Amino acid sequence: MTDLAPWYVRAEPAALERALVNVLDNAVKFSPPRGTVEVSLMRGESTVRDHGPGICPDELPHVFDRFWRSPSARSLPGSGLGLSIVARTVHHAGGTIALTPAQGGGTVATLRLPGAPTPPPDAPHS
Ligand SMILES: Nc1ncnc2c1ncn2[C@@H]1O[C@H](COP(=O)(O)OP(=O)(O)OP(=O)(O)O)[C@@H](O)[C@H]1O
Ligand SMILES: [Mg+2]
């Protein structure tokens, strides 16, 4: 399920794409079978919400650490590097990323990037 409005940011396109794919990949990976993932992009704030097991409050401070994976995630594929790379890319672009428990269960990732709803006048046309 998606709810999207364009947002123009200054960042390396490949790195930004990798970061978004990482967050989406986590949401899908931790979703129950046939679970839904809700994605929105509004005024530069992007949210990805899943209905998976969620993350314990005492584990949340570790999710951006390199190689950290919750004990319950160890049966699923992954190296624990994804979110550390996401955080680096987002901070490099002047933005923020946070994972929080979603109301009613699951996890919501909130990504904010400085930018504008229209392209800057000097942007090359693509
Ligand atoms: N949507 C989510 N729901 C539940 N736990 C999550 C979610 N996203 C991340 N986590 C927890 O944070 C850990 C770190 O996430 P990260 O993306 O860095 O690693 P990974 O997905 O395990 O491996 P990789 O991204 O390298 O393939 C996960 O292993 C998991 O324990
Ligand atoms: Mg991951």
mmCIF file with all atom_site columns, C-alpha atoms and ligand atoms in Angstrom:
data_model
loop_
_atom_site.group_PDB
_atom_site.id
_atom_site.type_symbol
_atom_site.label_atom_id
_atom_site.label_alt_id
_atom_site.label_comp_id
_atom_site.label_asym_id
_atom_site.label_entity_id
_atom_site.label_seq_id
_atom_site.pdbx_PDB_ins_code
_atom_site.Cartn_x
_atom_site.Cartn_y
_atom_site.Cartn_z
_atom_site.occupancy
_atom_site.B_iso_or_equiv
_atom_site.pdbx_formal_charge
_atom_site.auth_seq_id
_atom_site.auth_comp_id
_atom_site.auth_asym_id
_atom_site.auth_atom_id
_atom_site.pdbx_PDB_model_num
ATOM   1   C  CA  . MET A 1 1   ? 0.000  0.000   0.000   1.00 0.00 ? 1   MET A CA  1
ATOM   2   C  CA  . THR A 1 2   ? 1.564  3.324   -1.009  1.00 0.00 ? 2   THR A CA  1
ATOM   3   C  CA  . ASP A 1 3   ? 0.838  7.022   -0.618  1.00 0.00 ? 3   ASP A CA  1
ATOM   4   C  CA  . LEU A 1 4   ? 3.433  9.039   -2.490  1.00 0.00 ? 4   LEU A CA  1
ATOM   5   C  CA  . ALA A 1 5   ? 4.228  12.670  -3.371  1.00 0.00 ? 5   ALA A CA  1
ATOM   6   C  CA  . PRO A 1 6   ? 7.446  13.615  -5.221  1.00 0.00 ? 6   PRO A CA  1
ATOM   7   C  CA  . TRP A 1 7   ? 10.361 14.964  -3.165  1.00 0.00 ? 7   TRP A CA  1
ATOM   8   C  CA  . TYR A 1 8   ? 13.630 16.197  -4.666  1.00 0.00 ? 8   TYR A CA  1
ATOM   9   C  CA  . VAL A 1 9   ? 16.790 15.697  -2.624  1.00 0.00 ? 9   VAL A CA  1
ATOM   10  C  CA  . ARG A 1 10  ? 20.501 16.118  -3.151  1.00 0.00 ? 10  ARG A CA  1
ATOM   11  C  CA  . ALA A 1 11  ? 22.096 12.706  -2.722  1.00 0.00 ? 11  ALA A CA  1
ATOM   12  C  CA  . GLU A 1 12  ? 23.921 10.061  -4.666  1.00 0.00 ? 12  GLU A CA  1
ATOM   13  C  CA  . PRO A 1 13  ? 21.053 8.275   -6.490  1.00 0.00 ? 13  PRO A CA  1
ATOM   14  C  CA  . ALA A 1 14  ? 22.492 4.751   -6.212  1.00 0.00 ? 14  ALA A CA  1
ATOM   15  C  CA  . ALA A 1 15  ? 23.244 5.128   -2.496  1.00 0.00 ? 15  ALA A CA  1
ATOM   16  C  CA  . LEU A 1 16  ? 19.796 6.566   -1.804  1.00 0.00 ? 16  LEU A CA  1
ATOM   17  C  CA  . GLU A 1 17  ? 18.140 3.751   -3.740  1.00 0.00 ? 17  GLU A CA  1
ATOM   18  C  CA  . ARG A 1 18  ? 20.147 1.159   -1.794  1.00 0.00 ? 18  ARG A CA  1
ATOM   19  C  CA  . ALA A 1 19  ? 19.089 2.789   1.477   1.00 0.00 ? 19  ALA A CA  1
ATOM   20  C  CA  . LEU A 1 20  ? 15.389 2.727   0.587   1.00 0.00 ? 20  LEU A CA  1
ATOM   21  C  CA  . VAL A 1 21  ? 15.622 -0.844  -0.684  1.00 0.00 ? 21  VAL A CA  1
ATOM   22  C  CA  . ASN A 1 22  ? 17.276 -1.877  2.604   1.00 0.00 ? 22  ASN A CA  1
ATOM   23  C  CA  . VAL A 1 23  ? 14.409 -0.452  4.647   1.00 0.00 ? 23  VAL A CA  1
ATOM   24  C  CA  . LEU A 1 24  ? 11.801 -2.051  2.354   1.00 0.00 ? 24  LEU A CA  1
ATOM   25  C  CA  . ASP A 1 25  ? 13.701 -5.353  2.425   1.00 0.00 ? 25  ASP A CA  1
ATOM   26  C  CA  . ASN A 1 26  ? 13.590 -5.396  6.233   1.00 0.00 ? 26  ASN A CA  1
ATOM   27  C  CA  . ALA A 1 27  ? 9.853  -4.656  6.249   1.00 0.00 ? 27  ALA A CA  1
ATOM   28  C  CA  . VAL A 1 28  ? 9.191  -7.538  3.845   1.00 0.00 ? 28  VAL A CA  1
ATOM   29  C  CA  . LYS A 1 29  ? 11.613 -9.915  5.570   1.00 0.00 ? 29  LYS A CA  1
ATOM   30  C  CA  . PHE A 1 30  ? 10.098 -9.399  9.022   1.00 0.00 ? 30  PHE A CA  1
ATOM   31  C  CA  . SER A 1 31  ? 6.493  -9.464  7.783   1.00 0.00 ? 31  SER A CA  1
ATOM   32  C  CA  . PRO A 1 32  ? 4.300  -12.487 8.412   1.00 0.00 ? 32  PRO A CA  1
ATOM   33  C  CA  . PRO A 1 33  ? 3.364  -14.490 5.290   1.00 0.00 ? 33  PRO A CA  1
ATOM   34  C  CA  . ARG A 1 34  ? 0.986  -12.399 3.139   1.00 0.00 ? 34  ARG A CA  1
ATOM   35  C  CA  . GLY A 1 35  ? 1.476  -9.461  5.515   1.00 0.00 ? 35  GLY A CA  1
ATOM   36  C  CA  . THR A 1 36  ? 1.065  -5.917  4.211   1.00 0.00 ? 36  THR A CA  1
ATOM   37  C  CA  . VAL A 1 37  ? 3.671  -3.142  4.187   1.00 0.00 ? 37  VAL A CA  1
ATOM   38  C  CA  . GLU A 1 38  ? 2.447  0.462   4.071   1.00 0.00 ? 38  GLU A CA  1
ATOM   39  C  CA  . VAL A 1 39  ? 4.729  2.987   2.379   1.00 0.00 ? 39  VAL A CA  1
ATOM   40  C  CA  . SER A 1 40  ? 4.195  6.735   2.292   1.00 0.00 ? 40  SER A CA  1
ATOM   41  C  CA  . LEU A 1 41  ? 6.205  9.735   1.128   1.00 0.00 ? 41  LEU A CA  1
ATOM   42  C  CA  . MET A 1 42  ? 4.852  13.123  2.145   1.00 0.00 ? 42  MET A CA  1
ATOM   43  C  CA  . ARG A 1 43  ? 6.845  16.383  2.215   1.00 0.00 ? 43  ARG A CA  1
ATOM   44  C  CA  . GLY A 1 44  ? 10.136 14.529  2.413   1.00 0.00 ? 44  GLY A CA  1
ATOM   45  C  CA  . GLU A 1 45  ? 9.061  12.235  5.218   1.00 0.00 ? 45  GLU A CA  1
ATOM   46  C  CA  . SER A 1 46  ? 8.984  8.629   4.162   1.00 0.00 ? 46  SER A CA  1
ATOM   47  C  CA  . THR A 1 47  ? 7.482  5.909   6.350   1.00 0.00 ? 47  THR A CA  1
ATOM   48  C  CA  . VAL A 1 48  ? 7.635  2.151   5.868   1.00 0.00 ? 48  VAL A CA  1
ATOM   49  C  CA  . ARG A 1 49  ? 5.387  0.240   8.237   1.00 0.00 ? 49  ARG A CA  1
ATOM   50  C  CA  . ASP A 1 50  ? 5.204  -3.504  8.644   1.00 0.00 ? 50  ASP A CA  1
ATOM   51  C  CA  . HIS A 1 51  ? 3.095  -5.867  10.726  1.00 0.00 ? 51  HIS A CA  1
ATOM   52  C  CA  . GLY A 1 52  ? 5.981  -8.082  11.826  1.00 0.00 ? 52  GLY A CA  1
ATOM   53  C  CA  . PRO A 1 53  ? 7.140  -8.989  15.349  1.00 0.00 ? 53  PRO A CA  1
ATOM   54  C  CA  . GLY A 1 54  ? 8.353  -5.453  16.124  1.00 0.00 ? 54  GLY A CA  1
ATOM   55  C  CA  . ILE A 1 55  ? 11.588 -4.623  17.931  1.00 0.00 ? 55  ILE A CA  1
ATOM   56  C  CA  . CYS A 1 56  ? 11.919 -4.703  21.749  1.00 0.00 ? 56  CYS A CA  1
ATOM   57  C  CA  . PRO A 1 57  ? 12.573 -1.253  23.272  1.00 0.00 ? 57  PRO A CA  1
ATOM   58  C  CA  . ASP A 1 58  ? 15.858 -2.507  24.756  1.00 0.00 ? 58  ASP A CA  1
ATOM   59  C  CA  . GLU A 1 59  ? 16.994 -3.661  21.298  1.00 0.00 ? 59  GLU A CA  1
ATOM   60  C  CA  . LEU A 1 60  ? 16.037 -0.484  19.413  1.00 0.00 ? 60  LEU A CA  1
ATOM   61  C  CA  . PRO A 1 61  ? 19.249 1.426   20.314  1.00 0.00 ? 61  PRO A CA  1
ATOM   62  C  CA  . HIS A 1 62  ? 21.301 -1.287  18.577  1.00 0.00 ? 62  HIS A CA  1
ATOM   63  C  CA  . VAL A 1 63  ? 19.544 -1.600  15.221  1.00 0.00 ? 63  VAL A CA  1
ATOM   64  C  CA  . PHE A 1 64  ? 21.910 0.833   13.453  1.00 0.00 ? 64  PHE A CA  1
ATOM   65  C  CA  . ASP A 1 65  ? 25.061 -0.855  14.797  1.00 0.00 ? 65  ASP A CA  1
ATOM   66  C  CA  . ARG A 1 66  ? 27.182 -2.711  12.248  1.00 0.00 ? 66  ARG A CA  1
ATOM   67  C  CA  . PHE A 1 67  ? 26.497 -6.479  12.307  1.00 0.00 ? 67  PHE A CA  1
ATOM   68  C  CA  . TRP A 1 68  ? 23.891 -6.245  15.095  1.00 0.00 ? 68  TRP A CA  1
ATOM   69  C  CA  . ARG A 1 69  ? 20.912 -8.579  14.634  1.00 0.00 ? 69  ARG A CA  1
ATOM   70  C  CA  . SER A 1 70  ? 18.285 -9.412  17.235  1.00 0.00 ? 70  SER A CA  1
ATOM   71  C  CA  . PRO A 1 71  ? 18.498 -13.012 18.502  1.00 0.00 ? 71  PRO A CA  1
ATOM   72  C  CA  . SER A 1 72  ? 15.050 -13.650 16.985  1.00 0.00 ? 72  SER A CA  1
ATOM   73  C  CA  . ALA A 1 73  ? 16.260 -12.491 13.554  1.00 0.00 ? 73  ALA A CA  1
ATOM   74  C  CA  . ARG A 1 74  ? 19.071 -15.027 13.356  1.00 0.00 ? 74  ARG A CA  1
ATOM   75  C  CA  . SER A 1 75  ? 16.961 -17.626 11.546  1.00 0.00 ? 75  SER A CA  1
ATOM   76  C  CA  . LEU A 1 76  ? 16.362 -15.106 8.726   1.00 0.00 ? 76  LEU A CA  1
ATOM   77  C  CA  . PRO A 1 77  ? 18.932 -14.185 6.069   1.00 0.00 ? 77  PRO A CA  1
ATOM   78  C  CA  . GLY A 1 78  ? 21.064 -11.084 6.532   1.00 0.00 ? 78  GLY A CA  1
ATOM   79  C  CA  . SER A 1 79  ? 24.353 -9.802  7.890   1.00 0.00 ? 79  SER A CA  1
ATOM   80  C  CA  . GLY A 1 80  ? 23.195 -6.950  10.126  1.00 0.00 ? 80  GLY A CA  1
ATOM   81  C  CA  . LEU A 1 81  ? 24.862 -4.354  7.903   1.00 0.00 ? 81  LEU A CA  1
ATOM   82  C  CA  . GLY A 1 82  ? 21.794 -2.985  6.099   1.00 0.00 ? 82  GLY A CA  1
ATOM   83  C  CA  . LEU A 1 83  ? 20.651 -0.359  8.581   1.00 0.00 ? 83  LEU A CA  1
ATOM   84  C  CA  . SER A 1 84  ? 24.168 0.855   9.401   1.00 0.00 ? 84  SER A CA  1
ATOM   85  C  CA  . ILE A 1 85  ? 24.596 1.644   5.694   1.00 0.00 ? 85  ILE A CA  1
ATOM   86  C  CA  . VAL A 1 86  ? 21.137 3.254   5.548   1.00 0.00 ? 86  VAL A CA  1
ATOM   87  C  CA  . ALA A 1 87  ? 22.022 5.510   8.499   1.00 0.00 ? 87  ALA A CA  1
ATOM   88  C  CA  . ARG A 1 88  ? 25.317 6.548   6.908   1.00 0.00 ? 88  ARG A CA  1
ATOM   89  C  CA  . THR A 1 89  ? 23.654 7.445   3.582   1.00 0.00 ? 89  THR A CA  1
ATOM   90  C  CA  . VAL A 1 90  ? 20.791 9.334   5.216   1.00 0.00 ? 90  VAL A CA  1
ATOM   91  C  CA  . HIS A 1 91  ? 23.069 11.318  7.543   1.00 0.00 ? 91  HIS A CA  1
ATOM   92  C  CA  . HIS A 1 92  ? 25.359 12.107  4.626   1.00 0.00 ? 92  HIS A CA  1
ATOM   93  C  CA  . ALA A 1 93  ? 22.355 13.687  2.836   1.00 0.00 ? 93  ALA A CA  1
ATOM   94  C  CA  . GLY A 1 94  ? 21.537 15.720  5.967   1.00 0.00 ? 94  GLY A CA  1
ATOM   95  C  CA  . GLY A 1 95  ? 18.549 13.597  6.953   1.00 0.00 ? 95  GLY A CA  1
ATOM   96  C  CA  . THR A 1 96  ? 17.420 11.390  9.800   1.00 0.00 ? 96  THR A CA  1
ATOM   97  C  CA  . ILE A 1 97  ? 16.188 7.817   10.132  1.00 0.00 ? 97  ILE A CA  1
ATOM   98  C  CA  . ALA A 1 98  ? 14.396 6.239   13.092  1.00 0.00 ? 98  ALA A CA  1
ATOM   99  C  CA  . LEU A 1 99  ? 12.788 2.884   13.778  1.00 0.00 ? 99  LEU A CA  1
ATOM   100 C  CA  . THR A 1 100 ? 9.927  2.871   16.273  1.00 0.00 ? 100 THR A CA  1
ATOM   101 C  CA  . PRO A 1 101 ? 7.246  0.429   17.399  1.00 0.00 ? 101 PRO A CA  1
ATOM   102 C  CA  . ALA A 1 102 ? 4.123  0.796   15.242  1.00 0.00 ? 102 ALA A CA  1
ATOM   103 C  CA  . GLN A 1 103 ? 0.743  1.226   16.899  1.00 0.00 ? 103 GLN A CA  1
ATOM   104 C  CA  . GLY A 1 104 ? -0.980 -2.120  17.000  1.00 0.00 ? 104 GLY A CA  1
ATOM   105 C  CA  . GLY A 1 105 ? 2.266  -4.069  16.462  1.00 0.00 ? 105 GLY A CA  1
ATOM   106 C  CA  . GLY A 1 106 ? 5.055  -4.138  13.925  1.00 0.00 ? 106 GLY A CA  1
ATOM   107 C  CA  . THR A 1 107 ? 7.698  -1.561  13.145  1.00 0.00 ? 107 THR A CA  1
ATOM   108 C  CA  . VAL A 1 108 ? 7.677  1.802   11.423  1.00 0.00 ? 108 VAL A CA  1
ATOM   109 C  CA  . ALA A 1 109 ? 10.799 3.236   9.819   1.00 0.00 ? 109 ALA A CA  1
ATOM   110 C  CA  . THR A 1 110 ? 10.676 7.031   9.393   1.00 0.00 ? 110 THR A CA  1
ATOM   111 C  CA  . LEU A 1 111 ? 13.125 8.642   7.017   1.00 0.00 ? 111 LEU A CA  1
ATOM   112 C  CA  . ARG A 1 112 ? 13.406 12.405  6.611   1.00 0.00 ? 112 ARG A CA  1
ATOM   113 C  CA  . LEU A 1 113 ? 15.532 14.081  3.955   1.00 0.00 ? 113 LEU A CA  1
ATOM   114 C  CA  . PRO A 1 114 ? 15.983 17.796  3.304   1.00 0.00 ? 114 PRO A CA  1
ATOM   115 C  CA  . GLY A 1 115 ? 14.671 18.696  -0.143  1.00 0.00 ? 115 GLY A CA  1
ATOM   116 C  CA  . ALA A 1 116 ? 11.782 20.309  -1.986  1.00 0.00 ? 116 ALA A CA  1
ATOM   117 C  CA  . PRO A 1 117 ? 8.519  19.255  -3.654  1.00 0.00 ? 117 PRO A CA  1
ATOM   118 C  CA  . THR A 1 118 ? 9.718  20.642  -6.998  1.00 0.00 ? 118 THR A CA  1
ATOM   119 C  CA  . PRO A 1 119 ? 13.108 20.298  -8.730  1.00 0.00 ? 119 PRO A CA  1
ATOM   120 C  CA  . PRO A 1 120 ? 15.610 23.116  -8.106  1.00 0.00 ? 120 PRO A CA  1
ATOM   121 C  CA  . PRO A 1 121 ? 15.796 25.544  -11.089 1.00 0.00 ? 121 PRO A CA  1
ATOM   122 C  CA  . ASP A 1 122 ? 19.392 24.549  -11.863 1.00 0.00 ? 122 ASP A CA  1
ATOM   123 C  CA  . ALA A 1 123 ? 18.698 20.799  -11.904 1.00 0.00 ? 123 ALA A CA  1
ATOM   124 C  CA  . PRO A 1 124 ? 19.613 19.067  -15.140 1.00 0.00 ? 124 PRO A CA  1
ATOM   125 C  CA  . HIS A 1 125 ? 16.545 17.791  -17.004 1.00 0.00 ? 125 HIS A CA  1
ATOM   126 C  CA  . SER A 1 126 ? 16.288 14.027  -17.174 1.00 0.00 ? 126 SER A CA  1
HETATM 127 N  N1  . LIG B 2 .   ? 11.225 -4.125  10.206  1.00 0.00 ? 1   LIG B N1  1
HETATM 128 C  C1  . LIG B 2 .   ? 11.850 -4.787  11.192  1.00 0.00 ? 1   LIG B C1  1
HETATM 129 N  N2  . LIG B 2 .   ? 11.164 -5.590  12.064  1.00 0.00 ? 1   LIG B N2  1
HETATM 130 C  C2  . LIG B 2 .   ? 11.792 -6.261  13.045  1.00 0.00 ? 1   LIG B C2  1
HETATM 131 N  N3  . LIG B 2 .   ? 13.129 -6.200  13.275  1.00 0.00 ? 1   LIG B N3  1
HETATM 132 C  C3  . LIG B 2 .   ? 13.863 -5.425  12.447  1.00 0.00 ? 1   LIG B C3  1
HETATM 133 C  C4  . LIG B 2 .   ? 13.271 -4.680  11.379  1.00 0.00 ? 1   LIG B C4  1
HETATM 134 N  N4  . LIG B 2 .   ? 14.257 -3.981  10.743  1.00 0.00 ? 1   LIG B N4  1
HETATM 135 C  C5  . LIG B 2 .   ? 15.390 -4.305  11.376  1.00 0.00 ? 1   LIG B C5  1
HETATM 136 N  N5  . LIG B 2 .   ? 15.182 -5.156  12.403  1.00 0.00 ? 1   LIG B N5  1
HETATM 137 C  C6  . LIG B 2 .   ? 16.185 -5.700  13.362  1.00 0.00 ? 1   LIG B C6  1
HETATM 138 O  O1  . LIG B 2 .   ? 17.385 -4.958  13.206  1.00 0.00 ? 1   LIG B O1  1
HETATM 139 C  C7  . LIG B 2 .   ? 18.447 -5.840  12.798  1.00 0.00 ? 1   LIG B C7  1
HETATM 140 C  C8  . LIG B 2 .   ? 19.407 -5.076  11.932  1.00 0.00 ? 1   LIG B C8  1
HETATM 141 O  O2  . LIG B 2 .   ? 18.803 -4.768  10.649  1.00 0.00 ? 1   LIG B O2  1
HETATM 142 P  P1  . LIG B 2 .   ? 19.737 -4.691  9.371   1.00 0.00 ? 1   LIG B P1  1
HETATM 143 O  O3  . LIG B 2 .   ? 18.898 -4.300  8.208   1.00 0.00 ? 1   LIG B O3  1
HETATM 144 O  O4  . LIG B 2 .   ? 20.923 -3.843  9.702   1.00 0.00 ? 1   LIG B O4  1
HETATM 145 O  O5  . LIG B 2 .   ? 20.278 -6.178  9.236   1.00 0.00 ? 1   LIG B O5  1
HETATM 146 P  P2  . LIG B 2 .   ? 19.661 -7.468  8.536   1.00 0.00 ? 1   LIG B P2  1
HETATM 147 O  O6  . LIG B 2 .   ? 18.405 -7.121  7.799   1.00 0.00 ? 1   LIG B O6  1
HETATM 148 O  O7  . LIG B 2 .   ? 19.576 -8.509  9.592   1.00 0.00 ? 1   LIG B O7  1
HETATM 149 O  O8  . LIG B 2 .   ? 20.807 -7.874  7.502   1.00 0.00 ? 1   LIG B O8  1
HETATM 150 P  P3  . LIG B 2 .   ? 21.147 -7.134  6.098   1.00 0.00 ? 1   LIG B P3  1
HETATM 151 O  O9  . LIG B 2 .   ? 20.378 -5.861  6.023   1.00 0.00 ? 1   LIG B O9  1
HETATM 152 O  O10 . LIG B 2 .   ? 22.619 -6.910  6.165   1.00 0.00 ? 1   LIG B O10 1
HETATM 153 O  O11 . LIG B 2 .   ? 20.734 -8.122  5.053   1.00 0.00 ? 1   LIG B O11 1
HETATM 154 C  C9  . LIG B 2 .   ? 17.717 -7.006  12.138  1.00 0.00 ? 1   LIG B C9  1
HETATM 155 O  O12 . LIG B 2 .   ? 18.494 -8.174  12.100  1.00 0.00 ? 1   LIG B O12 1
HETATM 156 C  C10 . LIG B 2 .   ? 16.518 -7.150  13.059  1.00 0.00 ? 1   LIG B C10 1
HETATM 157 O  O13 . LIG B 2 .   ? 16.891 -7.790  14.273  1.00 0.00 ? 1   LIG B O13 1
HETATM 158 MG MG  . MG  B 3 .   ? 18.337 -5.433  6.464   1.00 0.00 ? 2   MG  B MG  1
#
